[in-house]
Tab-separated table of C-alpha atoms and ligand atoms in Angstrom:
chain	number	residue	atom	x	y	z
A	15	MET	CA	-16.082	53.021	11.166
A	16	GLN	CA	-17.961	49.562	11.872
A	17	ILE	CA	-15.362	46.265	12.643
A	18	ALA	CA	-16.848	43.265	13.237
A	19	ILE	CA	-15.026	40.640	15.671
A	20	ILE	CA	-16.013	37.305	15.361
A	21	GLY	CA	-14.783	35.318	18.496
A	22	GLY	CA	-15.189	36.182	22.165
A	23	GLY	CA	-11.741	34.934	23.091
A	24	ALA	CA	-8.240	35.895	23.922
A	25	ALA	CA	-7.235	37.628	20.815
A	26	GLY	CA	-10.762	39.124	20.017
A	27	PHE	CA	-11.337	40.439	23.299
A	28	PHE	CA	-7.705	42.006	22.968
A	29	ALA	CA	-7.778	43.163	19.065
A	30	ALA	CA	-11.520	45.030	20.382
A	31	ILE	CA	-10.155	46.739	23.475
A	32	THR	CA	-7.103	48.198	21.281
A	33	CYS	CA	-9.246	49.248	18.438
A	34	ALA	CA	-11.782	51.326	20.467
A	35	GLU	CA	-9.125	52.826	22.677
A	36	LEU	CA	-7.001	53.978	19.803
A	37	ASN	CA	-10.156	55.079	18.266
A	38	PRO	CA	-13.061	56.260	19.181
A	39	ALA	CA	-15.035	56.698	15.935
A	40	CYS	CA	-14.868	52.902	15.626
A	41	ARG	CA	-17.652	50.711	16.335
A	42	ILE	CA	-16.823	47.520	17.337
A	43	THR	CA	-18.960	44.326	17.793
A	44	ILE	CA	-17.845	40.922	19.458
A	45	PHE	CA	-20.143	38.105	17.894
A	46	GLU	CA	-19.695	35.165	20.411
A	47	ARG	CA	-21.337	31.695	19.853
A	48	GLY	CA	-21.517	31.005	22.959
A	49	LYS	CA	-23.473	32.294	26.126
A	50	ASN	CA	-20.549	33.676	27.874
A	51	VAL	CA	-17.284	35.155	26.282
A	52	LEU	CA	-13.145	34.158	27.142
A	53	GLU	CA	-14.394	30.592	28.110
A	54	LYS	CA	-10.955	29.251	27.767
A	55	VAL	CA	-9.528	32.189	29.621
A	56	ARG	CA	-11.656	30.978	32.432
A	57	VAL	CA	-10.667	27.672	32.402
A	58	SER	CA	-6.861	28.035	31.322
A	59	GLY	CA	-3.984	27.222	33.833
A	60	GLY	CA	-6.376	25.211	36.074
A	61	GLY	CA	-8.408	27.996	36.553
A	62	ARG	CA	-5.869	30.474	37.496
A	63	CYS	CA	-4.918	31.712	33.736
A	64	ASN	CA	-0.801	31.383	32.670
A	65	VAL	CA	-1.391	34.912	31.089
A	66	THR	CA	2.005	34.523	29.893
A	67	HIS	CA	5.565	33.548	30.246
A	68	ALA	CA	8.467	35.678	31.913
A	69	CYS	CA	10.916	35.835	28.996
A	70	PHE	CA	11.546	39.233	27.714
A	71	ASP	CA	13.960	38.501	25.088
A	72	ALA	CA	11.944	38.254	21.410
A	73	ARG	CA	14.341	36.051	20.011
A	74	GLU	CA	14.668	33.780	23.203
A	75	LEU	CA	10.641	33.649	23.077
A	76	VAL	CA	9.935	32.813	19.250
A	77	LYS	CA	12.221	29.466	20.463
A	78	HIS	CA	9.068	28.313	22.274
A	79	TYR	CA	6.902	28.339	18.872
A	80	PRO	CA	6.857	24.745	16.920
A	81	ARG	CA	4.930	26.872	14.298
A	82	GLY	CA	5.063	30.791	13.872
A	83	SER	CA	8.456	31.525	15.389
A	84	ARG	CA	9.960	33.426	12.333
A	85	GLU	CA	6.955	35.223	12.026
A	86	LEU	CA	6.153	36.289	15.547
A	87	LEU	CA	9.592	37.483	16.023
A	88	GLY	CA	8.458	41.404	14.487
A	89	PRO	CA	5.361	41.403	16.208
A	90	PHE	CA	7.252	40.257	19.782
A	91	MET	CA	9.277	43.095	19.373
A	92	GLN	CA	6.433	45.065	19.404
A	93	PHE	CA	3.892	43.748	21.913
A	94	GLY	CA	5.492	40.546	24.084
A	95	PRO	CA	5.349	39.767	27.416
A	96	GLU	CA	6.934	42.979	28.911
A	97	GLN	CA	4.096	44.739	27.372
A	98	THR	CA	1.298	42.446	28.403
A	99	VAL	CA	2.492	42.675	31.961
A	100	GLU	CA	2.268	46.273	31.598
A	101	TRP	CA	-1.041	46.327	29.823
A	102	PHE	CA	-2.857	44.268	32.873
A	103	ALA	CA	-0.887	46.409	35.641
A	104	GLN	CA	-2.265	49.294	33.902
A	105	ARG	CA	-5.955	48.187	34.125
A	106	GLY	CA	-5.103	47.217	38.023
A	107	VAL	CA	-4.128	43.556	37.491
A	108	PRO	CA	-0.793	42.557	38.675
A	109	LEU	CA	0.697	39.301	37.562
A	110	LYS	CA	3.600	37.203	39.226
A	111	THR	CA	6.021	34.873	38.285
A	112	GLU	CA	6.580	31.682	39.347
A	113	ALA	CA	9.802	29.470	39.376
A	114	ASP	CA	9.612	28.120	36.058
A	115	GLY	CA	8.844	31.810	34.148
A	116	ARG	CA	5.230	31.208	33.946
A	117	MET	CA	3.141	34.454	34.898
A	118	PHE	CA	-0.246	34.211	36.771
A	119	PRO	CA	-2.375	36.851	38.044
A	120	VAL	CA	-1.330	37.454	41.823
A	121	THR	CA	-4.868	36.040	42.902
A	122	ASP	CA	-4.546	33.047	41.249
A	123	ASP	CA	-8.031	33.522	39.791
A	124	SER	CA	-8.623	33.105	35.905
A	125	LEU	CA	-11.544	35.570	36.293
A	126	THR	CA	-9.506	37.977	37.468
A	127	ILE	CA	-8.074	38.034	33.850
A	128	VAL	CA	-11.763	37.711	32.243
A	129	ARG	CA	-13.423	40.520	34.386
A	130	CYS	CA	-10.428	43.007	33.487
A	131	LEU	CA	-10.969	42.236	29.994
A	132	GLN	CA	-14.601	42.563	30.141
A	133	ARG	CA	-14.393	46.231	32.108
A	134	ALA	CA	-11.641	47.110	29.499
A	135	ALA	CA	-13.901	46.563	26.400
A	136	HIS	CA	-17.074	47.399	27.981
A	137	GLN	CA	-15.550	50.778	29.143
A	138	ALA	CA	-13.997	51.605	25.559
A	139	GLY	CA	-17.977	51.222	24.289
A	140	VAL	CA	-17.428	47.541	22.487
A	141	GLN	CA	-20.632	45.948	21.987
A	142	VAL	CA	-20.553	41.961	22.891
A	143	HIS	CA	-23.356	40.135	21.295
A	144	THR	CA	-22.717	36.155	22.557
A	145	SER	CA	-25.167	33.408	21.496
A	146	ALA	CA	-24.400	35.041	18.142
A	147	ARG	CA	-22.983	32.165	16.187
A	148	VAL	CA	-21.689	34.155	12.725
A	149	GLU	CA	-22.315	31.304	9.888
A	150	ARG	CA	-20.756	33.257	7.228
A	151	PHE	CA	-18.926	36.044	5.549
A	152	ALA	CA	-18.150	37.228	2.475
A	153	PRO	CA	-16.611	40.680	0.944
A	154	MET	CA	-18.765	42.755	-1.136
A	155	PRO	CA	-17.594	44.045	-4.694
A	156	ASP	CA	-17.111	48.103	-3.291
A	157	GLY	CA	-15.072	46.535	-0.428
A	158	PRO	CA	-17.241	46.275	2.818
A	159	TRP	CA	-18.032	43.211	4.300
A	160	GLN	CA	-21.478	41.164	4.618
A	161	VAL	CA	-21.679	39.078	7.922
A	162	TRP	CA	-24.396	36.599	8.321
A	163	VAL	CA	-25.483	35.880	12.385
A	164	ALA	CA	-27.563	32.645	12.789
A	165	GLY	CA	-31.101	33.903	13.385
A	166	GLN	CA	-30.951	37.316	11.536
A	167	GLN	CA	-32.381	37.020	7.895
A	168	ARG	CA	-30.228	40.296	6.351
A	169	PRO	CA	-26.648	39.889	6.493
A	170	LEU	CA	-24.872	43.021	8.680
A	171	VAL	CA	-22.872	45.498	6.611
A	172	PHE	CA	-18.643	46.292	8.351
A	173	GLU	CA	-15.959	48.035	6.848
A	174	LYS	CA	-13.707	45.766	8.568
A	175	ILE	CA	-13.646	42.634	9.968
A	176	MET	CA	-11.311	40.145	12.822
A	177	VAL	CA	-11.750	36.652	12.302
A	178	ALA	CA	-10.818	35.701	16.203
A	179	ALA	CA	-12.871	32.182	16.226
A	180	GLY	CA	-9.957	29.835	17.899
A	181	SER	CA	-9.787	26.596	16.141
A	182	ASN	CA	-12.884	26.607	14.312
A	183	ALA	CA	-14.030	24.075	11.385
A	184	ALA	CA	-16.627	26.274	10.486
A	185	ALA	CA	-14.922	29.312	9.949
A	186	TRP	CA	-11.716	27.735	8.140
A	187	GLU	CA	-14.237	26.324	5.619
A	188	THR	CA	-15.506	29.927	4.731
A	189	LEU	CA	-11.840	31.210	5.119
A	190	ARG	CA	-11.018	28.004	2.856
A	191	SER	CA	-13.519	29.515	0.290
A	192	LEU	CA	-12.453	33.189	0.428
A	193	GLY	CA	-9.129	31.713	-0.748
A	194	HIS	CA	-7.383	30.807	2.223
A	195	ASP	CA	-4.791	28.413	2.584
A	196	ILE	CA	-5.620	25.989	5.556
A	197	VAL	CA	-3.098	23.975	6.820
A	198	GLU	CA	-4.497	20.469	8.447
A	199	PRO	CA	-5.492	20.483	12.273
A	200	VAL	CA	-4.056	18.315	14.389
A	201	PRO	CA	-3.724	18.271	18.083
A	202	SER	CA	-0.889	19.614	19.981
A	203	LEU	CA	0.019	19.185	24.094
A	204	PHE	CA	-0.882	15.910	24.827
A	205	THR	CA	0.190	12.938	26.881
A	206	PHE	CA	1.426	9.749	25.526
A	207	ASN	CA	0.273	6.133	26.397
A	208	THR	CA	2.024	2.710	27.241
A	209	LYS	CA	1.552	0.000	28.801
A	210	ASP	CA	4.660	-0.992	29.413
A	211	THR	CA	5.546	-2.856	32.546
A	212	ARG	CA	8.285	-0.866	33.649
A	213	LEU	CA	6.115	1.916	34.456
A	214	ARG	CA	3.704	-0.479	36.637
A	215	ASP	CA	2.226	0.821	39.434
A	216	LEU	CA	4.227	3.636	39.241
A	217	SER	CA	1.645	6.152	38.658
A	218	GLY	CA	2.903	9.682	40.014
A	219	VAL	CA	6.269	9.063	40.291
A	220	SER	CA	8.793	12.065	38.538
A	221	VAL	CA	11.704	12.244	37.263
A	222	PRO	CA	12.972	15.925	37.528
A	223	ASN	CA	14.779	15.785	34.223
A	224	ALA	CA	14.685	13.230	31.631
A	225	THR	CA	15.635	13.513	28.175
A	226	LEU	CA	13.411	11.997	25.266
A	227	SER	CA	13.577	11.481	21.484
A	228	ILE	CA	12.287	9.363	19.047
A	229	PRO	CA	14.389	7.205	17.124
A	230	GLY	CA	14.566	7.766	13.419
A	231	THR	CA	13.679	11.379	13.832
A	232	LYS	CA	15.527	14.390	14.810
A	233	LEU	CA	12.503	14.835	17.311
A	234	SER	CA	13.668	15.358	21.123
A	235	ALA	CA	12.692	17.275	24.387
A	236	ASP	CA	14.282	17.619	27.979
A	237	GLY	CA	12.363	18.263	31.427
A	238	PRO	CA	10.634	16.612	33.873
A	239	LEU	CA	8.966	13.018	33.098
A	240	LEU	CA	5.771	12.196	35.420
A	241	VAL	CA	4.364	8.612	34.995
A	242	THR	CA	0.644	8.776	35.080
A	243	HIS	CA	-2.160	6.055	35.373
A	244	TRP	CA	-1.913	5.333	31.072
A	245	GLY	CA	1.751	6.116	30.155
A	246	LEU	CA	3.806	9.403	30.215
A	247	SER	CA	3.141	12.760	30.729
A	248	GLY	CA	5.247	16.338	32.553
A	249	PRO	CA	6.710	19.150	31.185
A	250	GLY	CA	9.369	17.093	28.668
A	251	ILE	CA	6.332	15.018	27.080
A	252	LEU	CA	4.053	17.959	26.365
A	253	ARG	CA	6.882	19.801	24.945
A	254	LEU	CA	7.825	16.556	22.507
A	255	SER	CA	4.010	16.526	21.556
A	256	ALA	CA	4.398	20.036	20.655
A	257	TRP	CA	7.366	19.973	18.242
A	258	GLY	CA	6.273	16.372	17.027
A	259	ALA	CA	2.241	17.342	16.619
A	260	ARG	CA	2.619	16.470	12.831
A	261	ASP	CA	4.819	13.934	12.425
A	262	LEU	CA	2.916	12.002	15.808
A	263	HIS	CA	-0.388	12.258	13.899
A	264	ARG	CA	0.642	11.214	10.499
A	265	VAL	CA	1.739	8.080	12.499
A	266	ALA	CA	-1.256	7.402	14.094
A	267	TYR	CA	0.261	8.410	17.597
A	268	ARG	CA	2.458	4.620	17.746
A	269	PHE	CA	6.039	5.104	17.814
A	270	PRO	CA	9.221	4.457	19.957
A	271	LEU	CA	10.344	6.580	22.542
A	272	GLN	CA	13.335	6.673	23.809
A	273	VAL	CA	14.360	7.619	27.531
A	274	ASN	CA	17.468	8.442	29.052
A	275	PHE	CA	16.147	8.934	32.703
A	276	LEU	CA	19.375	10.314	33.785
A	277	GLY	CA	18.969	13.442	31.684
A	278	ASN	CA	22.546	14.755	30.340
A	279	ILE	CA	24.271	11.752	31.688
A	280	ASN	CA	25.166	9.688	28.999
A	281	ALA	CA	26.084	5.881	28.768
A	282	GLU	CA	29.909	5.914	29.422
A	283	ARG	CA	28.995	8.127	32.201
A	284	ALA	CA	26.463	6.118	33.766
A	285	ALA	CA	28.794	2.894	33.501
A	286	GLU	CA	31.755	4.861	35.098
A	287	ALA	CA	29.547	6.298	38.218
A	288	LEU	CA	28.305	2.544	38.621
A	289	LYS	CA	31.751	0.931	38.695
A	290	GLU	CA	32.209	3.499	41.470
A	291	VAL	CA	29.044	1.733	43.314
A	292	LYS	CA	30.602	-1.860	42.749
A	293	VAL	CA	33.137	-0.277	44.311
A	294	GLU	CA	32.187	1.591	47.538
A	295	GLN	CA	28.755	-0.375	48.132
A	296	GLY	CA	29.972	-3.751	47.121
A	297	LYS	CA	27.881	-5.370	49.965
A	298	LYS	CA	24.385	-3.889	49.254
A	299	LEU	CA	21.703	-5.038	47.336
A	300	VAL	CA	21.575	-3.617	43.776
A	301	ALA	CA	17.858	-3.281	43.613
A	302	ALA	CA	17.237	-1.899	47.142
A	303	HIS	CA	19.706	1.337	46.571
A	304	ALA	CA	18.525	3.758	43.778
A	305	GLN	CA	21.204	5.813	42.605
A	306	PHE	CA	21.423	9.131	40.349
A	307	GLY	CA	18.592	10.674	42.590
A	308	LEU	CA	15.844	7.921	40.951
A	309	PRO	CA	12.771	7.351	42.844
A	310	LEU	CA	13.378	4.024	44.591
A	311	ARG	CA	9.795	1.878	42.629
A	312	LEU	CA	11.080	3.419	39.744
A	313	TRP	CA	14.617	1.955	40.144
A	314	GLN	CA	13.764	-0.787	41.058
A	315	ASN	CA	11.188	-1.317	38.194
A	316	LEU	CA	14.437	-0.621	35.732
A	317	THR	CA	16.501	-3.284	37.414
A	318	LEU	CA	13.821	-5.840	37.201
A	319	ALA	CA	13.766	-5.147	33.529
A	320	ALA	CA	17.346	-5.404	33.181
A	321	SER	CA	16.908	-8.883	34.593
A	322	ILE	CA	19.053	-7.979	37.712
A	323	PRO	CA	17.784	-10.735	40.888
A	324	GLU	CA	16.365	-9.055	43.703
A	325	ALA	CA	19.093	-10.820	46.147
A	326	GLN	CA	21.893	-9.853	43.519
A	327	ARG	CA	25.028	-7.221	45.812
A	328	TRP	CA	26.908	-4.504	43.748
A	329	ALA	CA	29.797	-6.718	44.212
A	330	ASP	CA	28.719	-9.278	42.064
A	331	MET	CA	27.240	-6.981	38.871
A	332	ASP	CA	29.514	-8.159	35.881
A	333	LYS	CA	29.935	-6.555	32.496
A	334	LYS	CA	26.341	-7.717	30.895
A	335	ASN	CA	24.232	-6.940	34.250
A	336	SER	CA	26.167	-3.608	34.227
A	337	ALA	CA	25.726	-2.837	30.205
A	338	ALA	CA	21.920	-4.016	30.668
A	339	LEU	CA	21.144	-1.592	33.650
A	340	VAL	CA	23.132	1.139	31.505
A	341	GLY	CA	21.013	0.794	28.581
A	342	GLN	CA	17.605	0.750	31.022
A	343	LEU	CA	18.602	3.812	32.400
A	344	THR	CA	20.011	5.839	29.586
A	345	ALA	CA	17.994	4.274	26.466
A	346	ALA	CA	15.198	2.571	27.659
A	347	VAL	CA	12.540	2.371	25.039
A	348	PHE	CA	8.940	2.646	25.194
A	349	LEU	CA	6.484	1.674	22.707
A	350	ILE	CA	3.732	4.347	22.328
A	351	ALA	CA	-0.141	3.030	21.536
A	352	GLY	CA	-2.237	6.242	21.510
A	353	LYS	CA	-2.216	9.817	23.350
A	354	SER	CA	-4.486	11.726	25.721
A	355	THR	CA	-5.426	14.919	26.778
A	356	PHE	CA	-4.086	17.406	28.991
A	357	LYS	CA	-6.718	19.097	30.615
A	358	GLU	CA	-4.506	22.024	31.980
A	359	GLU	CA	-3.939	23.243	27.906
A	360	PHE	CA	-4.261	21.942	24.801
A	361	VAL	CA	-4.322	23.937	21.214
A	362	THR	CA	-4.627	22.566	17.795
A	363	ALA	CA	-1.814	22.950	15.432
A	364	GLY	CA	-2.534	24.146	11.988
A	365	GLY	CA	-5.180	26.639	10.376
A	366	VAL	CA	-4.880	29.527	8.317
A	367	SER	CA	-1.318	29.636	6.007
A	368	LEU	CA	1.159	32.059	7.599
A	369	LYS	CA	2.405	32.953	4.378
A	370	GLU	CA	-1.200	34.333	3.632
A	371	LEU	CA	-0.523	36.965	6.817
A	372	ASN	CA	0.544	40.658	6.774
A	373	PHE	CA	2.531	40.271	9.977
A	374	ARG	CA	2.842	43.953	10.674
A	375	THR	CA	-0.842	44.553	10.960
A	376	PHE	CA	-2.246	41.043	10.725
A	377	GLU	CA	-4.194	41.433	7.920
A	378	SER	CA	-5.002	38.538	5.072
A	379	LYS	CA	-2.996	39.744	2.391
A	380	ILE	CA	-5.505	37.625	0.253
A	381	CYS	CA	-8.233	39.740	1.560
A	382	PRO	CA	-7.959	43.266	2.632
A	383	GLY	CA	-10.251	44.374	5.209
A	384	LEU	CA	-10.079	40.801	6.925
A	385	PHE	CA	-8.129	40.103	9.860
A	386	LEU	CA	-6.840	37.388	11.932
A	387	ALA	CA	-5.335	36.514	14.687
A	388	GLY	CA	-5.090	33.924	17.908
A	389	GLU	CA	-5.761	30.304	16.992
A	390	VAL	CA	-7.392	30.402	14.081
A	391	LEU	CA	-3.441	31.085	12.485
A	392	ASP	CA	-1.032	28.186	11.622
A	393	ILE	CA	0.635	28.905	15.153
A	394	ASP	CA	1.081	27.448	18.755
A	395	ALA	CA	3.448	27.131	21.216
A	396	ILE	CA	4.776	24.605	24.208
A	397	THR	CA	3.131	24.968	27.329
A	398	GLY	CA	3.757	27.545	29.973
A	399	GLY	CA	1.524	31.342	28.931
A	400	PHE	CA	2.963	30.908	25.277
A	401	ASN	CA	0.015	30.003	23.411
A	402	PHE	CA	-2.353	33.351	25.405
A	403	GLN	CA	0.615	35.537	24.301
A	404	ALA	CA	0.726	34.748	20.776
A	405	ALA	CA	-3.477	36.037	21.367
A	406	TRP	CA	-2.225	39.076	22.847
A	407	THR	CA	-0.058	40.014	20.596
A	408	GLY	CA	-1.765	39.158	17.166
A	409	GLY	CA	-5.234	40.938	18.841
A	410	TRP	CA	-3.133	44.023	19.861
A	411	LEU	CA	-1.540	44.427	16.196
A	412	ALA	CA	-4.095	43.638	14.209
A	413	GLY	CA	-6.391	46.304	17.040
A	414	ARG	CA	-4.046	48.465	16.167
A	415	ALA	CA	-4.205	48.339	12.497
A	416	MET	CA	-7.797	47.996	12.377
A	417	ALA	CA	-8.174	51.766	14.249
A	418	SER	CA	-5.997	53.216	11.525
A	419	LEU	CA	-7.267	54.564	8.769
A	420	ASN	CA	-4.584	54.211	6.733
A	421	ALA	CA	-2.261	50.957	8.485
A	422	SER	CA	0.588	51.342	5.971
A	423	ALA	CA	0.932	54.519	7.907
A	424	LEU	CA	1.569	52.817	11.180
A	425	PRO	CA	5.126	53.325	12.552
B	518	LIG	C1	-8.232	23.758	28.784
B	518	LIG	C2	-7.326	25.069	28.567
B	518	LIG	C3	-6.487	25.663	29.148
B	518	LIG	C4	-5.210	26.344	29.075
B	518	LIG	N1	-4.855	26.907	29.767
B	518	LIG	C5	-4.014	28.203	28.899
B	518	LIG	C6	-2.644	29.309	29.502
B	518	LIG	O1	-2.984	28.730	30.985
B	518	LIG	N2	-1.880	29.496	28.825
B	518	LIG	C7	-1.867	29.609	27.567
B	518	LIG	O2	-1.419	30.696	27.487
B	518	LIG	N3	-2.738	28.746	26.843
B	518	LIG	C8	-3.807	28.147	27.329
B	518	LIG	N4	-4.583	27.580	26.615
B	518	LIG	C9	-4.534	27.940	25.324
B	518	LIG	C10	-5.208	29.119	25.083
B	518	LIG	O3	-6.564	28.856	25.742
B	518	LIG	C11	-5.714	29.377	23.890
B	518	LIG	O4	-4.493	29.398	22.982
B	518	LIG	C12	-6.453	30.896	23.494
B	518	LIG	O5	-7.439	30.554	24.249
B	518	LIG	C13	-6.680	30.813	21.892
B	518	LIG	O6	-7.421	32.617	22.069
B	518	LIG	P1	-8.213	33.003	21.087
B	518	LIG	O7	-8.924	33.752	21.071
B	518	LIG	O8	-7.107	32.406	19.611
B	518	LIG	O9	-9.805	31.638	20.499
B	518	LIG	P2	-10.364	31.026	22.261
B	518	LIG	O10	-9.873	31.626	23.132
B	518	LIG	O11	-10.687	29.866	21.418
B	518	LIG	O12	-11.274	31.760	21.144
B	518	LIG	C14	-12.621	31.753	20.139
B	518	LIG	C15	-13.694	32.282	20.677
B	518	LIG	O13	-14.526	32.150	19.438
B	518	LIG	C16	-16.336	31.664	19.479
B	518	LIG	N5	-16.301	31.409	18.079
B	518	LIG	C17	-15.666	30.132	17.351
B	518	LIG	N6	-16.462	30.134	16.078
B	518	LIG	C18	-17.676	31.111	16.000
B	518	LIG	C19	-18.272	32.166	15.344
B	518	LIG	N7	-18.580	31.093	13.812
B	518	LIG	N8	-19.236	32.699	15.867
B	518	LIG	C20	-19.158	33.706	16.586
B	518	LIG	N9	-18.132	32.905	17.584
B	518	LIG	C21	-17.327	31.934	17.370
B	518	LIG	C22	-15.320	30.512	20.557
B	518	LIG	O14	-16.946	30.375	20.983
B	518	LIG	C23	-14.555	31.014	21.410
B	518	LIG	O15	-14.738	31.559	22.340
B	518	LIG	C24	-5.643	26.416	27.226
B	518	LIG	C25	-6.481	25.818	26.611
B	518	LIG	C26	-7.438	24.876	27.029
B	518	LIG	C27	-8.384	24.226	25.944
């Protein structure tokens, strides 16, 4: 059985290896338009490749996917992070877990993952063609698929094909022409731009746990917050960018962001705490003594924004001063104007509509014999290894289904 895989990335390689290992009668060809395969794996995780996340309960795992959570539950029960760890370990690549749950190869080198996948594909007999851009693919009336590779005069013929082309406009266009609905692609995982004076000269300053929300919407997120040269970043912001990818695109990335720098300490509790400081540290200068463990420079900017004079002592704080300071600490509003790329990881929200896929096999419901996995689908996650996990899972299930002559007989 001849199988074509369009795209030599994480999903394409995983599918090819799975299929070839299960059914040596399958002759699998990966077509990769670039000079090298697995380029995103190589640059991922700052060159370390955050392969997956140590979240071994599928019900918990799906909560990290703004798009795809419902559909991925079943697939993750079959092939989740536990199986990913095992898969790489069996091929001589142990993974380690960092304090925040992210999993990397123990070598801290993404090339370990690239080489492992290339070696496994080679050993399983997968053919890999680089600099081979697929221009078009279409089913023939009697079932098989024709694939047009750039520079080749005649189309090649395959029994099954898999599109694992990532976020690729041309591939989506061909899929649309075959009847698939493509959810508009928009960026996800980005940082927020703001020129707010309260953040001036604070680049590099971080807060361990802030609560972020966008007034007038249900969007909110918790997590560490980092001030950058251009605005705000850190896990909390990235999480919000993923959950808000569509809504924020709609408003051209211009919106108010409300920040509680104290995390789960609300305005009432913050006011109570400040009253105690007034009693216990009355003689000290407000601006010079940061509270709640906040970095001093941030505290100083917030007291300034609350119009508290530099020479003011805690004992002289009146109700108005305290209310203004509590407001800055727990409900500071920043006007966001634009976004920046988070260079460590970014993905596209949008792609092939999930309604059109059989999630037991990752086969198209519209075009039999066409399989889809990875970023080409309308699936994406917050940062932390979840995006690769979706690619490994989809690739594995598609590979298994392609290997079987009768996909409906799969357990
Ligand atoms: C800088 C960066 C760092 C990242 N780090 C992480 C991380 O540490 N952990 C994590 O979980 N996720 C990370 N991600 C996200 C992750 O890389 C993607 O989710 C994942 O690569 C998707 O895999 P894929 O196989 O679907 O697509 P891709 O990896 O994008 O592979 C698709 C391949 O198809 C090829 N292709 C496209 N069109 C054609 C065509 N017409 N013909 C032939 N070939 C074609 C492309 O050249 C590409 O090689 C990162 C992303 C970026 C950009």
